[in-house]
Amino acid sequence: MKLSLDLPLLVTIIFVSQEENSILSLNVPASPGYYQDGDFIIGGLFSLRVTDDNTRFGFKDNVYIQENVYMDLTKHYQHLLAMVFAIEKINKDLNILFNMSLGFHLFNVDFIETKAVKSSMSLLSGKSPPIPNYDCRSEKRNKLVAVVGGVSTQITAQSSQVLSLYNVPQISNGPFDYSLRDRVHFQSLYQFPMNPTALYQGFIQLMMHFGWIWVGLVVPDDIRGEMFLRDMTQEMINSGLCVAFAERIPEFPAMDTINNQIFVERFTFSNVTVVFGDTYSLLRFVYKIFCNIIFGNVWVTTSYWDITISPFGQKLSYTYFGGGLSFSVHMDEIPGFEGFLKNVQPAKYPQDIFIQDVWSILFECPYLDQHGIRELSKCEQNGTLETRGLHVWDMNTSPQSYNVYGAVHVIAKALHEELSLRLEEESLDNGASMAPHPWQLHEFLQKFELERSFVKKKIVNENISTTKLDIFNYQSLLNGTEAHVKVGEFVFESNSVQHLSLNDKLITWGEHFNETPSAVCSQSCPPGFRKTALEGKPFCCFDCIPCPDGEIANETNMDQCIKCPEDEYPNRQKNECLPKIMMFLSYEDPLGAVLVSMALGLSVLTALILGLFIQYRDTAIVRANNRNLSYLLLVALMLCFFCSLVFIGQPTPVTCILRQTFFGVVFSVAVSAILAKTFIVIVAFKTVTPRSKFQMWMVTRFSNAIVFSGSFIQVCICTIWLGTSPPFPDMDAQSEYGQIILQCNEGSTAAFYCVLGYLGFLALLSLMIAFLARRLPDSFNEAKLITFSMLVFCSVWICFIPTYLSTKGKTMVALETFSILASSAGLLGCIFLPKCYLILLRADNISRKKFLNKFLPRGKEINFQMT
């Protein structure tokens, strides 16, 4: 531990010692304190109990007024013993102070500011009650060189203002307080520094370790509490933690302004509460806790607040505060101090006016009368302090006692250096002449910072970068005793370099929890959900909503969901992105296999019909309506069936180009051939007569021109399409969940619909012409067959367009493939299957010539043949 210089002068160590000599309920007049003579005197101010302020301040003999004792702080007697032990040890060391001795003058100030002022003035004047500006000692010189003490801010502040008038160094053994760094009012005050950031981060790392994000804060209602509340709240917000409530506790015995109902309700907000303060400043808080129902909270605090002390003097603290965790600055063991405490007895220190009262309380001496005076003679005189319970005594060194021990050593070293400097200037003839003035020690005190290791006795630089905090757990052991058990430590070097080491298995959570308690405002959002803020609530309070489609949350309590990459998709729980499956209409796919089978089957059927027509090419049924057009139509239909195969399989640049263009051109040839056949039917029965100048060879040429021009226009459209915006392979990662659809992008949608529109125009034209020829004689008239086939063709493609626009992926490809096969099969079946029936089953069918001659008068028969 080190001493921090806040001013040009170093602060005196203030011990809260009361000027009166009773600590519990001993109703005796005030005494001058506990004095032991020496060549140099160190004053001590200690607080051994909590009483009301009935002191009548003055410089005459006090009229004693009985005080109301609210609480006996028997553990604070260890602070006083630490000073006695340190001085005894120094006096035995021949290497320091040149065989001169240290003495002490100790007072108990009971947390009463007026007592602190009177005791400080008594130290200066050497008389109680004090006489200001006078030294009433019988010695020729004032032996007082420094003062140690002040476990509370108020006691330290009041005593320091008095001592600073005479430049007497004072070192406080209480918690570090920034409000005491005023160079004007506290010129001679020194404090043991504590890095507040280390404490804040220790609290925060502990909360994060256990997942406590909704935590209450309790602080004294003073400047130190407000600073802690401000800084801790900000640090918690920076770490993603929230303050469930903040309770400010008025200092005892000021008026109680706490609304009890609100007080009780607040502690139901969270299972975990961080409490900052010391035993005295939180006394009213402890009373409130004990006077209400048991909250069952886990308390996280510092060692300056002793949670084991009960205001009612009974062993009740564990029920209320059991399982609590406290942070304490790491302290090495003071050599010999534990053995010293074990040997302390009233008979050993007869001049100690405080041990009588402490001993009577610790060993529960019987009361003499109703005034609460105990009879020490009926107590165990040879007892030992180590047998006392934790609620009244602790054999472990407290931080305040550690500070007292360190402060005495700092003063002794500064005094030794001052004496060494004098030895170089003058001979040591008389001890009295060597006595320095208190203010002369400041020069030497400012040089030193005390490290928290008295074994090494190492003086170090004031800039100590690393802070180590021990973490203790308040437990009830198997043998029924209570103890503070070390369960971990926190090492802080900087905000970026810190380490929390905690043994969770050693921690017990008191009587109210069998496992680590939770402290959350809202339950954690599981993976797959994200947080959404609640209006008017801190950010730790939230609702959980599922991630939208295409996004995931792979951690708990995520503020925003993460969008999956294009080639991945969320699983059903939306907590993981999975690789998407590449999908296309493949040959192995059942649907693809069916379509391939259909295409091959229909192609074979078309080839068989073509072969049949070639074999019976000289029959009238084949020769009717231009057999060459029939051959062309059959070949075109066969190619239509084959072009459907291009739509199946993984798209490539070649297949994407061939799909629509090959389909468009082949279908144009087929429909143009049907249009030509329809034209021939009209011409044959309406125009061509024996006396007509319009000969059949001209009809044949004209039908060929129809086929050529109809196909050529489609070829031109496809050429323009390929030249401007040709189809290309593409991927659709959005249409199907968990799939990437490999497809062909049409490039130009307008061109694609131009191809379909032109096919529709040819089909409608053929349908209209065939419809006009439907009433012609029907033995070899194809008009009815063409009409019905074109109705089937147009119906398929009219149904295709809206369905095509409403489907995605391989279903869209399969739909177009099926439409090609269905429309082609409709043409094949409606036009050629009836003819196959006539060829195969009605071979005796009359010729077309005979059929026509039946309707003509004799002598006017037609004699021609169709090729």
PDB file of N, CA, C and O in Angstrom, residues 39-77:
ATOM      1  N   ASP A  39       9.979   8.996  23.357  1.00  0.00           N
ATOM      2  CA  ASP A  39      10.700  10.203  22.933  1.00  0.00           C
ATOM      3  C   ASP A  39       9.892  10.998  21.915  1.00  0.00           C
ATOM      4  O   ASP A  39      10.020  12.217  21.825  1.00  0.00           O
ATOM      5  N   PHE A  40       9.106  10.291  21.161  1.00  0.00           N
ATOM      6  CA  PHE A  40       8.234  10.934  20.167  1.00  0.00           C
ATOM      7  C   PHE A  40       6.853  10.312  20.310  1.00  0.00           C
ATOM      8  O   PHE A  40       6.715   9.104  20.533  1.00  0.00           O
ATOM      9  N   ILE A  41       5.832  11.118  20.143  1.00  0.00           N
ATOM     10  CA  ILE A  41       4.458  10.653  20.330  1.00  0.00           C
ATOM     11  C   ILE A  41       3.725  10.697  18.980  1.00  0.00           C
ATOM     12  O   ILE A  41       3.774  11.687  18.246  1.00  0.00           O
ATOM     13  N   ILE A  42       3.015   9.613  18.709  1.00  0.00           N
ATOM     14  CA  ILE A  42       2.110   9.565  17.549  1.00  0.00           C
ATOM     15  C   ILE A  42       0.689   9.503  18.087  1.00  0.00           C
ATOM     16  O   ILE A  42       0.353   8.637  18.896  1.00  0.00           O
ATOM     17  N   GLY A  43      -0.133  10.431  17.665  1.00  0.00           N
ATOM     18  CA  GLY A  43      -1.521  10.452  18.101  1.00  0.00           C
ATOM     19  C   GLY A  43      -2.369   9.489  17.287  1.00  0.00           C
ATOM     20  O   GLY A  43      -2.053   9.164  16.144  1.00  0.00           O
ATOM     21  N   GLY A  44      -3.453   9.038  17.898  1.00  0.00           N
ATOM     22  CA  GLY A  44      -4.362   8.132  17.205  1.00  0.00           C
ATOM     23  C   GLY A  44      -5.807   8.469  17.480  1.00  0.00           C
ATOM     24  O   GLY A  44      -6.191   8.720  18.625  1.00  0.00           O
ATOM     25  N   LEU A  45      -6.613   8.521  16.432  1.00  0.00           N
ATOM     26  CA  LEU A  45      -8.046   8.809  16.557  1.00  0.00           C
ATOM     27  C   LEU A  45      -8.817   7.614  16.018  1.00  0.00           C
ATOM     28  O   LEU A  45      -8.727   7.290  14.823  1.00  0.00           O
ATOM     29  N   PHE A  46      -9.591   6.967  16.891  1.00  0.00           N
ATOM     30  CA  PHE A  46     -10.299   5.753  16.515  1.00  0.00           C
ATOM     31  C   PHE A  46     -11.794   5.890  16.817  1.00  0.00           C
ATOM     32  O   PHE A  46     -12.195   6.719  17.648  1.00  0.00           O
ATOM     33  N   SER A  47     -12.602   5.040  16.196  1.00  0.00           N
ATOM     34  CA  SER A  47     -14.052   5.019  16.459  1.00  0.00           C
ATOM     35  C   SER A  47     -14.438   3.609  16.849  1.00  0.00           C
ATOM     36  O   SER A  47     -14.442   2.709  16.014  1.00  0.00           O
ATOM     37  N   LEU A  48     -14.765   3.428  18.107  1.00  0.00           N
ATOM     38  CA  LEU A  48     -15.039   2.097  18.627  1.00  0.00           C
ATOM     39  C   LEU A  48     -16.520   1.831  18.860  1.00  0.00           C
ATOM     40  O   LEU A  48     -16.892   0.738  19.263  1.00  0.00           O
ATOM     41  N   ARG A  49     -17.351   2.810  18.635  1.00  0.00           N
ATOM     42  CA  ARG A  49     -18.787   2.599  18.788  1.00  0.00           C
ATOM     43  C   ARG A  49     -19.522   3.727  18.077  1.00  0.00           C
ATOM     44  O   ARG A  49     -18.926   4.711  17.634  1.00  0.00           O
ATOM     45  N   VAL A  50     -20.834   3.572  17.955  1.00  0.00           N
ATOM     46  CA  VAL A  50     -21.697   4.585  17.338  1.00  0.00           C
ATOM     47  C   VAL A  50     -22.641   5.095  18.417  1.00  0.00           C
ATOM     48  O   VAL A  50     -23.403   4.323  19.007  1.00  0.00           O
ATOM     49  N   THR A  51     -22.557   6.403  18.682  1.00  0.00           N
ATOM     50  CA  THR A  51     -23.404   7.013  19.710  1.00  0.00           C
ATOM     51  C   THR A  51     -24.050   8.265  19.145  1.00  0.00           C
ATOM     52  O   THR A  51     -23.717   8.726  18.041  1.00  0.00           O
ATOM     53  N   ASP A  52     -24.979   8.839  19.921  1.00  0.00           N
ATOM     54  CA  ASP A  52     -25.527  10.127  19.514  1.00  0.00           C
ATOM     55  C   ASP A  52     -24.610  11.237  20.027  1.00  0.00           C
ATOM     56  O   ASP A  52     -23.769  11.023  20.905  1.00  0.00           O
ATOM     57  N   ASP A  53     -24.757  12.394  19.434  1.00  0.00           N
ATOM     58  CA  ASP A  53     -23.850  13.508  19.738  1.00  0.00           C
ATOM     59  C   ASP A  53     -24.435  14.348  20.877  1.00  0.00           C
ATOM     60  O   ASP A  53     -25.167  15.313  20.653  1.00  0.00           O
ATOM     61  N   ASN A  54     -24.076  13.948  22.098  1.00  0.00           N
ATOM     62  CA  ASN A  54     -24.503  14.728  23.272  1.00  0.00           C
ATOM     63  C   ASN A  54     -23.359  15.545  23.861  1.00  0.00           C
ATOM     64  O   ASN A  54     -23.453  16.075  24.953  1.00  0.00           O
ATOM     65  N   THR A  55     -22.277  15.632  23.114  1.00  0.00           N
ATOM     66  CA  THR A  55     -21.091  16.311  23.634  1.00  0.00           C
ATOM     67  C   THR A  55     -21.328  17.814  23.688  1.00  0.00           C
ATOM     68  O   THR A  55     -21.785  18.416  22.714  1.00  0.00           O
ATOM     69  N   ARG A  56     -21.055  18.415  24.832  1.00  0.00           N
ATOM     70  CA  ARG A  56     -21.087  19.879  24.977  1.00  0.00           C
ATOM     71  C   ARG A  56     -19.666  20.388  24.775  1.00  0.00           C
ATOM     72  O   ARG A  56     -18.805  20.221  25.623  1.00  0.00           O
ATOM     73  N   PHE A  57     -19.444  20.968  23.601  1.00  0.00           N
ATOM     74  CA  PHE A  57     -18.067  21.391  23.311  1.00  0.00           C
ATOM     75  C   PHE A  57     -17.716  22.636  24.106  1.00  0.00           C
ATOM     76  O   PHE A  57     -18.480  23.593  24.173  1.00  0.00           O
ATOM     77  N   GLY A  58     -16.529  22.589  24.697  1.00  0.00           N
ATOM     78  CA  GLY A  58     -16.038  23.741  25.423  1.00  0.00           C
ATOM     79  C   GLY A  58     -14.629  23.478  25.897  1.00  0.00           C
ATOM     80  O   GLY A  58     -14.084  22.400  25.707  1.00  0.00           O
ATOM     81  N   PHE A  59     -14.047  24.444  26.517  1.00  0.00           N
ATOM     82  CA  PHE A  59     -12.666  24.300  26.967  1.00  0.00           C
ATOM     83  C   PHE A  59     -12.573  24.213  28.494  1.00  0.00           C
ATOM     84  O   PHE A  59     -11.534  24.403  29.069  1.00  0.00           O
ATOM     85  N   LYS A  60     -13.735  23.951  29.099  1.00  0.00           N
ATOM     86  CA  LYS A  60     -13.744  23.707  30.532  1.00  0.00           C
ATOM     87  C   LYS A  60     -14.074  22.255  30.760  1.00  0.00           C
ATOM     88  O   LYS A  60     -14.387  21.518  29.844  1.00  0.00           O
ATOM     89  N   ASP A  61     -14.045  21.828  32.010  1.00  0.00           N
ATOM     90  CA  ASP A  61     -14.368  20.436  32.308  1.00  0.00           C
ATOM     91  C   ASP A  61     -15.775  20.127  31.822  1.00  0.00           C
ATOM     92  O   ASP A  61     -16.716  20.901  32.027  1.00  0.00           O
ATOM     93  N   ASN A  62     -15.911  18.996  31.167  1.00  0.00           N
ATOM     94  CA  ASN A  62     -17.188  18.602  30.605  1.00  0.00           C
ATOM     95  C   ASN A  62     -18.142  18.123  31.687  1.00  0.00           C
ATOM     96  O   ASN A  62     -17.752  17.457  32.630  1.00  0.00           O
ATOM     97  N   VAL A  63     -19.397  18.458  31.543  1.00  0.00           N
ATOM     98  CA  VAL A  63     -20.454  17.859  32.344  1.00  0.00           C
ATOM     99  C   VAL A  63     -20.891  16.603  31.622  1.00  0.00           C
ATOM    100  O   VAL A  63     -21.372  16.672  30.497  1.00  0.00           O
ATOM    101  N   TYR A  64     -20.726  15.472  32.261  1.00  0.00           N
ATOM    102  CA  TYR A  64     -20.965  14.209  31.559  1.00  0.00           C
ATOM    103  C   TYR A  64     -22.461  13.977  31.351  1.00  0.00           C
ATOM    104  O   TYR A  64     -23.251  14.086  32.295  1.00  0.00           O
ATOM    105  N   ILE A  65     -22.856  13.702  30.160  1.00  0.00           N
ATOM    106  CA  ILE A  65     -24.237  13.357  29.799  1.00  0.00           C
ATOM    107  C   ILE A  65     -24.218  11.965  29.223  1.00  0.00           C
ATOM    108  O   ILE A  65     -23.442  11.663  28.310  1.00  0.00           O
ATOM    109  N   GLN A  66     -25.099  11.106  29.761  1.00  0.00           N
ATOM    110  CA  GLN A  66     -25.102   9.723  29.282  1.00  0.00           C
ATOM    111  C   GLN A  66     -25.449   9.673  27.808  1.00  0.00           C
ATOM    112  O   GLN A  66     -26.353  10.351  27.337  1.00  0.00           O
ATOM    113  N   GLU A  67     -24.713   8.857  27.083  1.00  0.00           N
ATOM    114  CA  GLU A  67     -24.883   8.746  25.643  1.00  0.00           C
ATOM    115  C   GLU A  67     -25.699   7.503  25.298  1.00  0.00           C
ATOM    116  O   GLU A  67     -25.648   6.493  26.003  1.00  0.00           O
ATOM    117  N   ASN A  68     -26.418   7.613  24.199  1.00  0.00           N
ATOM    118  CA  ASN A  68     -27.130   6.463  23.664  1.00  0.00           C
ATOM    119  C   ASN A  68     -26.201   5.716  22.709  1.00  0.00           C
ATOM    120  O   ASN A  68     -25.740   6.282  21.715  1.00  0.00           O
ATOM    121  N   VAL A  69     -25.933   4.477  23.031  1.00  0.00           N
ATOM    122  CA  VAL A  69     -25.036   3.668  22.207  1.00  0.00           C
ATOM    123  C   VAL A  69     -25.883   2.873  21.220  1.00  0.00           C
ATOM    124  O   VAL A  69     -26.709   2.057  21.624  1.00  0.00           O
ATOM    125  N   TYR A  70     -25.664   3.137  19.923  1.00  0.00           N
ATOM    126  CA  TYR A  70     -26.431   2.426  18.901  1.00  0.00           C
ATOM    127  C   TYR A  70     -25.764   1.129  18.470  1.00  0.00           C
ATOM    128  O   TYR A  70     -26.442   0.176  18.099  1.00  0.00           O
ATOM    129  N   MET A  71     -24.455   1.119  18.485  1.00  0.00           N
ATOM    130  CA  MET A  71     -23.763  -0.092  18.048  1.00  0.00           C
ATOM    131  C   MET A  71     -22.347  -0.086  18.594  1.00  0.00           C
ATOM    132  O   MET A  71     -21.666   0.947  18.582  1.00  0.00           O
ATOM    133  N   ASP A  72     -21.912  -1.254  19.090  1.00  0.00           N
ATOM    134  CA  ASP A  72     -20.540  -1.426  19.546  1.00  0.00           C
ATOM    135  C   ASP A  72     -19.718  -2.025  18.400  1.00  0.00           C
ATOM    136  O   ASP A  72     -20.055  -3.087  17.883  1.00  0.00           O
ATOM    137  N   LEU A  73     -18.673  -1.325  17.991  1.00  0.00           N
ATOM    138  CA  LEU A  73     -17.809  -1.793  16.896  1.00  0.00           C
ATOM    139  C   LEU A  73     -16.553  -2.410  17.500  1.00  0.00           C
ATOM    140  O   LEU A  73     -15.458  -1.839  17.450  1.00  0.00           O
ATOM    141  N   THR A  74     -16.731  -3.573  18.114  1.00  0.00           N
ATOM    142  CA  THR A  74     -15.600  -4.208  18.794  1.00  0.00           C
ATOM    143  C   THR A  74     -14.478  -4.566  17.825  1.00  0.00           C
ATOM    144  O   THR A  74     -13.306  -4.619  18.216  1.00  0.00           O
ATOM    145  N   LYS A  75     -14.819  -4.809  16.559  1.00  0.00           N
ATOM    146  CA  LYS A  75     -13.772  -5.147  15.585  1.00  0.00           C
ATOM    147  C   LYS A  75     -12.826  -3.977  15.346  1.00  0.00           C
ATOM    148  O   LYS A  75     -11.672  -4.181  14.950  1.00  0.00           O
ATOM    149  N   HIS A  76     -13.313  -2.757  15.561  1.00  0.00           N
ATOM    150  CA  HIS A  76     -12.462  -1.593  15.350  1.00  0.00           C
ATOM    151  C   HIS A  76     -11.350  -1.494  16.386  1.00  0.00           C
ATOM    152  O   HIS A  76     -10.407  -0.710  16.200  1.00  0.00           O
ATOM    153  N   TYR A  77     -11.483  -2.243  17.453  1.00  0.00           N
ATOM    154  CA  TYR A  77     -10.409  -2.249  18.444  1.00  0.00           C
ATOM    155  C   TYR A  77      -9.115  -2.813  17.845  1.00  0.00           C
ATOM    156  O   TYR A  77      -8.025  -2.501  18.318  1.00  0.00           O
TER     157      TYR A  77
END
